[in-house]
Coordinates of C-alpha atoms in Angstrom, one line a residue:
Chain A
M16 CA 0.0 0.0 0.0
A17 CA 1.4 3.4 -1.0
K18 CA 2.0 5.9 1.8
P19 CA 0.1 9.2 1.7
S20 CA 1.6 12.1 -0.2
T21 CA 4.2 14.1 1.7
Y22 CA 3.9 17.1 -0.6
R23 CA 3.8 20.3 1.3
P24 CA 2.7 23.5 -0.6
R25 CA 5.2 26.3 -0.7
E26 CA 2.7 28.6 1.2
I27 CA 2.9 26.2 4.2
T28 CA 6.7 25.8 4.0
D29 CA 7.2 29.6 3.9
E30 CA 4.9 30.1 6.9
L31 CA 6.8 27.4 8.8
K32 CA 10.1 29.0 8.0
A33 CA 8.8 32.3 9.3
I34 CA 7.3 31.1 12.6
A35 CA 9.4 28.0 13.4
P36 CA 12.3 27.5 11.0
M37 CA 13.5 24.5 13.0
L38 CA 10.4 22.5 12.0
A39 CA 10.7 23.3 8.3
E40 CA 13.4 20.6 7.7
G41 CA 15.2 17.7 9.4
F42 CA 12.0 15.7 10.3
Q43 CA 10.4 12.8 8.5
R44 CA 7.1 13.8 7.0
H45 CA 5.8 10.2 7.3
P46 CA 7.6 8.0 9.9
W47 CA 4.6 5.7 10.4
S48 CA 3.6 2.3 8.9
L49 CA 0.9 -0.2 9.7
P50 CA 0.3 -3.9 9.7
T51 CA 0.1 -5.6 6.3
G52 CA -3.5 -6.3 5.2
Y53 CA -5.0 -4.0 7.9
F54 CA -7.6 -2.5 5.7
N55 CA -8.7 -5.9 4.4
Q56 CA -9.9 -6.8 7.9
L57 CA -11.1 -3.5 9.0
E58 CA -14.6 -3.6 7.3
Q59 CA -15.4 -7.0 8.9
Q60 CA -14.2 -5.8 12.3
V61 CA -16.5 -2.8 12.1
R62 CA -19.4 -4.9 10.9
N63 CA -18.9 -7.3 13.8
R64 CA -19.1 -4.4 16.2
I65 CA -22.2 -3.0 14.5
T66 CA -24.2 -6.2 14.0
V67 CA -24.4 -8.2 17.1
K68 CA -26.5 -11.2 16.1
H69 CA -28.3 -13.2 18.9
Q70 CA -28.5 -16.8 17.8
V71 CA -31.2 -19.3 18.8
P72 CA -31.0 -23.1 18.7
E73 CA -32.0 -24.8 15.4
G74 CA -35.8 -25.4 15.2
Y75 CA -36.5 -23.2 18.3
F76 CA -39.3 -21.2 16.6
E77 CA -41.0 -24.3 15.2
Q78 CA -41.3 -25.8 18.7
L79 CA -42.1 -22.6 20.5
P80 CA -46.0 -22.6 20.0
D81 CA -46.4 -26.1 21.3
Q82 CA -44.2 -25.4 24.3
V83 CA -46.1 -22.3 25.1
M84 CA -49.5 -24.1 24.8
A85 CA -48.3 -26.9 27.1
R86 CA -47.3 -24.4 29.8
I87 CA -50.7 -22.6 29.5
R88 CA -52.5 -25.9 29.9
A89 CA -50.4 -26.9 32.9
S90 CA -51.0 -23.6 34.7
E91 CA -54.8 -23.8 34.0
Q92 CA -54.9 -27.3 35.6
A93 CA -52.9 -26.1 38.6
Q94 CA -55.3 -23.2 39.2
A95 CA -58.5 -25.3 39.0
I96 CA -60.2 -25.5 42.4
P97 CA -59.9 -29.1 43.7
S98 CA -62.9 -30.9 45.1
T99 CA -62.4 -32.3 48.6
N100 CA -63.8 -35.7 47.6
T101 CA -61.7 -36.3 44.6
P102 CA -58.6 -38.5 44.9
S103 CA -56.4 -35.6 43.7
A104 CA -57.7 -33.4 46.5
N105 CA -56.7 -36.1 49.0
R106 CA -53.3 -36.3 47.5
T107 CA -52.9 -32.5 47.7
A108 CA -54.0 -32.6 51.4
E109 CA -51.5 -35.4 52.1
A110 CA -48.8 -33.4 50.5
Q111 CA -49.3 -30.4 52.8
P112 CA -46.7 -30.3 55.6
V113 CA -48.1 -30.6 59.1
R114 CA -47.5 -27.4 61.1
P115 CA -46.6 -27.9 64.8
Q116 CA -49.1 -26.2 67.1
A117 CA -47.7 -23.3 69.2
K118 CA -47.8 -23.8 73.0
V119 CA -49.7 -21.2 75.0
F120 CA -48.8 -20.4 78.5
V121 CA -51.5 -18.8 80.7
L122 CA -50.1 -16.4 83.3
S123 CA -51.9 -15.7 86.6
P124 CA -52.7 -12.0 87.4
Q125 CA -50.0 -11.9 90.1
L126 CA -47.3 -13.1 87.6
R127 CA -48.4 -10.6 85.0
W128 CA -47.9 -7.7 87.5
A129 CA -44.6 -9.1 88.5
A130 CA -43.4 -9.3 84.9
A131 CA -44.5 -5.7 84.1
A132 CA -42.7 -4.4 87.2
A133 CA -39.5 -6.2 86.2
I134 CA -39.6 -4.6 82.7
V135 CA -40.2 -1.1 84.1
A136 CA -37.3 -1.6 86.6
I137 CA -34.9 -2.7 83.8
I138 CA -35.8 0.3 81.6
S139 CA -35.4 2.8 84.5
L140 CA -32.0 1.5 85.4
A141 CA -30.8 1.8 81.8
L142 CA -32.0 5.4 81.6
I143 CA -30.4 6.4 84.9
R144 CA -27.1 4.9 83.8
L145 CA -27.3 6.8 80.4
L146 CA -28.1 10.1 82.0
N147 CA -25.3 9.9 84.5
T148 CA -22.5 9.3 82.0
P149 CA -19.6 11.5 83.0
E150 CA -18.8 14.4 80.7
S151 CA -15.2 13.4 80.4
N152 CA -16.3 10.6 78.0
T153 CA -17.7 13.1 75.4
P154 CA -15.5 14.0 72.3
N155 CA -15.4 17.7 73.3
A156 CA -14.2 16.9 76.9
T157 CA -11.5 14.5 75.5
L158 CA -10.3 17.2 73.1
S159 CA -10.2 19.9 75.8
T160 CA -7.7 17.8 77.8
T161 CA -5.5 16.9 74.7
P162 CA -2.4 19.1 74.2
D163 CA -2.6 21.5 71.2
E164 CA 0.7 20.1 69.9
A165 CA -0.7 16.6 69.8
I166 CA -3.8 17.8 67.9
A167 CA -1.6 19.7 65.4
N168 CA 0.6 16.7 64.8
Y169 CA -2.4 14.5 64.2
V170 CA -3.9 17.0 61.7
M171 CA -0.5 17.2 59.8
E172 CA -0.3 13.5 59.5
N173 CA -3.8 12.8 58.4
I174 CA -4.9 15.9 56.4
D175 CA -4.3 14.1 53.0
Q176 CA -6.9 11.6 53.9
W177 CA -9.6 14.2 54.7
N178 CA -12.0 15.9 52.3
T179 CA -10.8 19.4 52.6
E180 CA -13.7 20.9 50.7
E181 CA -16.1 19.4 53.2
L182 CA -14.0 20.7 56.1
A183 CA -14.0 24.2 54.6
K184 CA -17.8 24.2 54.6
H185 CA -17.8 23.9 58.3
A186 CA -14.9 26.2 59.1
D187 CA -15.2 29.6 60.8
I188 CA -13.6 32.0 58.3
S189 CA -14.7 35.2 60.0
D190 CA -11.2 35.9 61.3
I191 CA -9.3 35.1 58.1
T192 CA -7.7 38.2 56.5
L193 CA -8.3 38.8 52.8
I194 CA -5.4 39.1 50.5
D195 CA -4.3 42.7 50.4
S196 CA -4.5 44.8 47.2
T197 CA -0.7 44.6 46.6
A198 CA -0.9 40.9 46.3
T199 CA -3.9 41.2 44.0
Q200 CA -1.9 43.5 41.7
N201 CA 1.0 40.9 41.7
L202 CA -1.5 38.2 40.7
E203 CA -2.8 40.3 37.8
E204 CA 0.6 41.0 36.5
Y205 CA 1.5 37.3 36.7
L206 CA -1.6 36.4 34.8
I207 CA -1.0 39.0 32.1
Q208 CA 2.6 37.9 31.6
D209 CA 2.4 34.1 31.8
T210 CA -1.0 33.1 30.5
D211 CA -1.3 31.5 27.1
I212 CA -4.5 32.8 25.6
S213 CA -5.0 29.8 23.4
E214 CA -4.9 27.5 26.4
L215 CA -7.6 29.6 28.0
E216 CA -9.6 29.3 24.8
D217 CA -9.3 25.6 25.0
L218 CA -10.5 25.6 28.5
L219 CA -13.5 27.6 27.5
Chain B
M30 CA -19.4 3.4 -13.7
E31 CA -17.4 1.3 -11.2
E32 CA -18.9 1.2 -7.7
N33 CA -15.6 2.5 -6.2
Q34 CA -16.1 5.7 -8.1
L35 CA -19.5 6.5 -6.9
S36 CA -20.0 10.0 -5.7
D37 CA -20.7 10.8 -2.1
Q38 CA -24.3 11.8 -3.1
E39 CA -24.8 8.4 -4.7
I40 CA -23.5 6.6 -1.7
L41 CA -25.8 8.6 0.6
E42 CA -28.8 7.8 -1.6
R43 CA -28.0 4.1 -1.5
F44 CA -27.5 4.2 2.3
R45 CA -31.0 5.7 2.8
Q46 CA -32.6 2.7 1.2
E47 CA -32.8 -0.3 3.5
A48 CA -32.0 -2.8 0.6
T49 CA -28.8 -1.1 -0.3
K50 CA -27.7 0.3 3.1
E51 CA -25.0 -2.2 3.9
E52 CA -23.6 -2.1 0.4
A53 CA -23.4 1.7 0.5
F54 CA -21.7 1.5 3.9
S55 CA -19.0 -0.8 2.4
L56 CA -18.5 1.6 -0.4
L57 CA -18.1 4.5 1.9
M58 CA -15.6 2.6 4.1
R59 CA -13.5 1.6 1.1
K60 CA -13.6 5.2 -0.2
Y61 CA -12.5 6.9 3.0
Q62 CA -10.9 4.3 5.4
E63 CA -7.3 5.1 4.4
R64 CA -7.6 8.8 4.4
L65 CA -9.4 8.8 7.8
Y66 CA -6.8 6.3 9.2
W67 CA -3.9 8.5 8.4
H68 CA -5.7 11.6 9.6
I69 CA -6.3 9.9 12.9
R70 CA -2.9 8.2 13.1
K71 CA -1.0 11.5 12.8
M72 CA -2.9 12.7 15.8
V73 CA -2.8 9.7 18.1
T74 CA 0.7 8.5 16.9
F75 CA 0.2 4.7 17.5
H76 CA -1.5 2.1 15.2
E77 CA -3.5 0.4 18.0
D78 CA -5.0 3.8 19.0
A79 CA -5.6 4.7 15.4
D80 CA -7.4 1.4 14.8
D81 CA -9.6 2.0 17.9
A82 CA -10.5 5.5 16.9
L83 CA -11.1 4.6 13.3
Q84 CA -13.5 1.7 14.2
N85 CA -15.3 4.0 16.6
T86 CA -15.6 6.6 13.8
F87 CA -17.2 4.2 11.4
I88 CA -19.6 2.9 14.0
K89 CA -20.7 6.5 14.7
V90 CA -21.0 7.0 11.0
W91 CA -23.2 3.9 10.6
H92 CA -25.6 5.2 13.3
A93 CA -25.6 8.8 12.3
L94 CA -25.4 8.8 8.5
S95 CA -29.1 8.5 7.8
G96 CA -29.5 11.8 9.8
F97 CA -26.7 13.6 7.9
R98 CA -28.3 16.8 6.7
Q99 CA -25.7 17.7 4.1
Q100 CA -25.0 21.1 5.6
S101 CA -21.4 20.4 5.1
Q102 CA -19.6 18.0 2.6
L103 CA -19.6 14.3 3.6
Y104 CA -15.8 14.4 3.6
T105 CA -15.8 17.3 6.1
W106 CA -18.4 15.6 8.3
L107 CA -16.4 12.3 8.3
Y108 CA -13.2 14.1 9.2
R109 CA -15.0 15.9 12.0
I110 CA -16.1 12.7 13.6
A111 CA -12.7 11.1 13.1
T112 CA -11.0 14.2 14.7
N113 CA -13.4 14.0 17.7
E114 CA -12.8 10.3 18.1
A115 CA -9.0 10.8 18.0
L116 CA -9.1 13.6 20.6
A117 CA -11.4 11.5 22.8
L118 CA -9.0 8.7 22.7
I119 CA -6.0 11.0 23.5
R120 CA -8.0 12.3 26.5
Q121 CA -8.7 8.7 27.7
R122 CA -5.0 7.8 27.3
K123 CA -3.9 10.8 29.3
K124 CA -6.4 10.0 32.1
K125 CA -5.2 6.4 32.3
A126 CA -1.5 7.6 32.3
T127 CA -2.3 10.0 35.1
A128 CA -4.1 7.4 37.1
R129 CA -1.2 4.9 36.7
S130 CA 1.4 7.3 38.0
L131 CA 1.9 11.0 38.6
D132 CA 5.6 10.5 39.1
D133 CA 6.7 9.1 35.7
E134 CA 10.0 10.8 35.0
E135 CA 10.2 9.5 31.4
H136 CA 7.6 10.5 28.9
P137 CA 5.2 7.6 28.2
I138 CA 5.3 8.4 24.4
H139 CA 9.0 8.0 24.4
I140 CA 8.8 4.6 25.9
R141 CA 6.1 3.4 23.5
L142 CA 7.7 4.9 20.4
A143 CA 11.1 3.2 21.0
A144 CA 9.4 -0.2 21.0
D145 CA 6.9 0.5 18.2
P146 CA 7.5 -1.6 15.1
Y147 CA 5.3 0.8 13.1
F148 CA 7.3 3.9 13.7
S149 CA 10.5 4.3 11.7
G150 CA 11.4 7.8 12.9
Q151 CA 14.8 8.8 14.3
E152 CA 15.5 10.3 17.7
A153 CA 14.4 13.8 16.4
D154 CA 11.1 12.4 15.1
R155 CA 10.4 10.7 18.4
L156 CA 11.1 14.0 20.2
L157 CA 8.8 15.8 17.8
Q158 CA 6.0 13.3 18.6
E159 CA 6.7 13.9 22.4
A160 CA 6.5 17.6 21.8
I161 CA 3.2 17.3 20.0
D162 CA 1.9 15.2 22.8
T163 CA 2.4 18.1 25.2
L164 CA 0.0 20.4 23.3
P165 CA -3.5 21.2 24.3
E166 CA -5.9 19.1 22.2
K167 CA -7.1 21.9 19.8
Q168 CA -3.5 23.0 19.1
R169 CA -2.5 19.4 18.6
A170 CA -5.3 18.8 16.0
V171 CA -4.5 22.0 14.1
F172 CA -0.8 21.4 14.1
T173 CA -1.0 17.8 12.8
M174 CA -3.6 18.8 10.1
R175 CA -1.4 21.7 8.9
Y176 CA 2.1 20.3 9.4
Y177 CA 1.6 16.7 8.3
D178 CA -1.5 16.8 6.1
A179 CA -0.7 20.3 4.6
M180 CA -4.4 21.3 4.9
K181 CA -5.5 24.8 4.2
Y182 CA -6.8 26.8 7.1
E183 CA -10.3 26.9 5.5
E184 CA -10.5 23.1 5.4
I185 CA -9.4 22.8 9.0
A186 CA -11.9 25.5 10.0
A187 CA -14.7 23.6 8.4
I188 CA -13.7 20.4 10.2
L189 CA -13.3 22.0 13.6
E190 CA -16.2 24.4 13.0
T191 CA -14.2 27.4 14.0
T192 CA -12.6 30.6 12.4
T193 CA -9.4 30.7 10.4
G194 CA -8.1 33.5 12.6
G195 CA -8.3 31.4 15.7
L196 CA -6.7 28.5 13.9
K197 CA -3.7 30.6 12.8
A198 CA -3.1 31.6 16.4
N199 CA -3.4 28.0 17.5
Y200 CA -0.9 26.9 14.9
H201 CA 1.6 29.6 15.7
H202 CA 1.4 28.9 19.4
A203 CA 1.8 25.1 18.8
A204 CA 4.8 25.6 16.5
K205 CA 6.4 27.9 19.1
K206 CA 5.9 25.4 21.9
I207 CA 7.2 22.5 19.9
T208 CA 10.3 24.5 18.9
D209 CA 10.9 25.4 22.6
Y210 CA 10.5 21.7 23.6
L211 CA 12.9 20.5 20.9
K212 CA 15.5 23.1 21.7
A213 CA 15.4 22.0 25.4
H214 CA 15.6 18.3 24.6
L215 CA 17.6 17.9 21.4
N216 CA 20.8 19.6 22.7
P217 CA 20.1 20.1 26.4
S218 CA 23.8 20.9 27.0
A219 CA 23.9 23.6 24.3

């Protein structure tokens, strides 16, 4: 297969010499090649990706109506209400699993009152224990007794694993000083000097 | 008239009829596959990537051709799809490379080109490919179309649906960046 033409019109060569003379010569115009016979297989490969054929077993559609009718008949028979005197109804009854009957305990009135009192006592004890939890176990109390240096070290070691945007949402920024006007001027000068307009265009 | 010489209009008419749709698609592929391949290949550099992008291009064409309104030439429309597929593939490749490692000291293009049996360029040509790979995608597309395919600005503008003024600026920026890259890497000690 012939390679594409490497002819370059004079207009383009002259432009290149003017803006980037280094690129006008010394580089191959066509350093690429491709596997032999590539274009012979391409069409089939594309067709394979376009046409995904779902195959069915041979004779499937010939048998399908009979199979569907057989399933319809079977479901109709199963839904028919069985008579209790017919042998089939007896077979159905025999096939049912026997459920064990639940045991029922009858409590005397005294025992009922005793059970209720025990439950109330357990709930009350749990509530009292919960309300009397010492404050030293709360996160704020623990933090207040931890040295600042230890907290700072912990933050420095783990900050990469935290979602800083989420933290910033909850941060108190009222005491953060804004950048002064001198710094803003420096930023503007930097942007004017070092920004590539075409890259900005690409971003937009 | 031989089928290979059918005009774009005739291919389109055949594609719109169900009975001749597949045949028309074959004719279209045979007519444009090589041109589109080389157009894509010069942008993506590697054969495997060009093959992926070219197949994706033709699959898109198959699905969209019946809705083609002929507001541009078929040739331009095909090149536009091929360009978009090539750029999409480059984007994916860069994302994967970034995900693999942020600390690669050696440029991935350089590693792949050195081992590529379908690239016959010398050291300078490999460096040129590396330099092109550093360009933003629009500059890269414009540069390869103008530098390798010798396309006119008007043709490139029709494919990218943009103005020739913007394209000239993109081409000049790209050429300058590539020159700077080559100067820094061809003779770093000079």
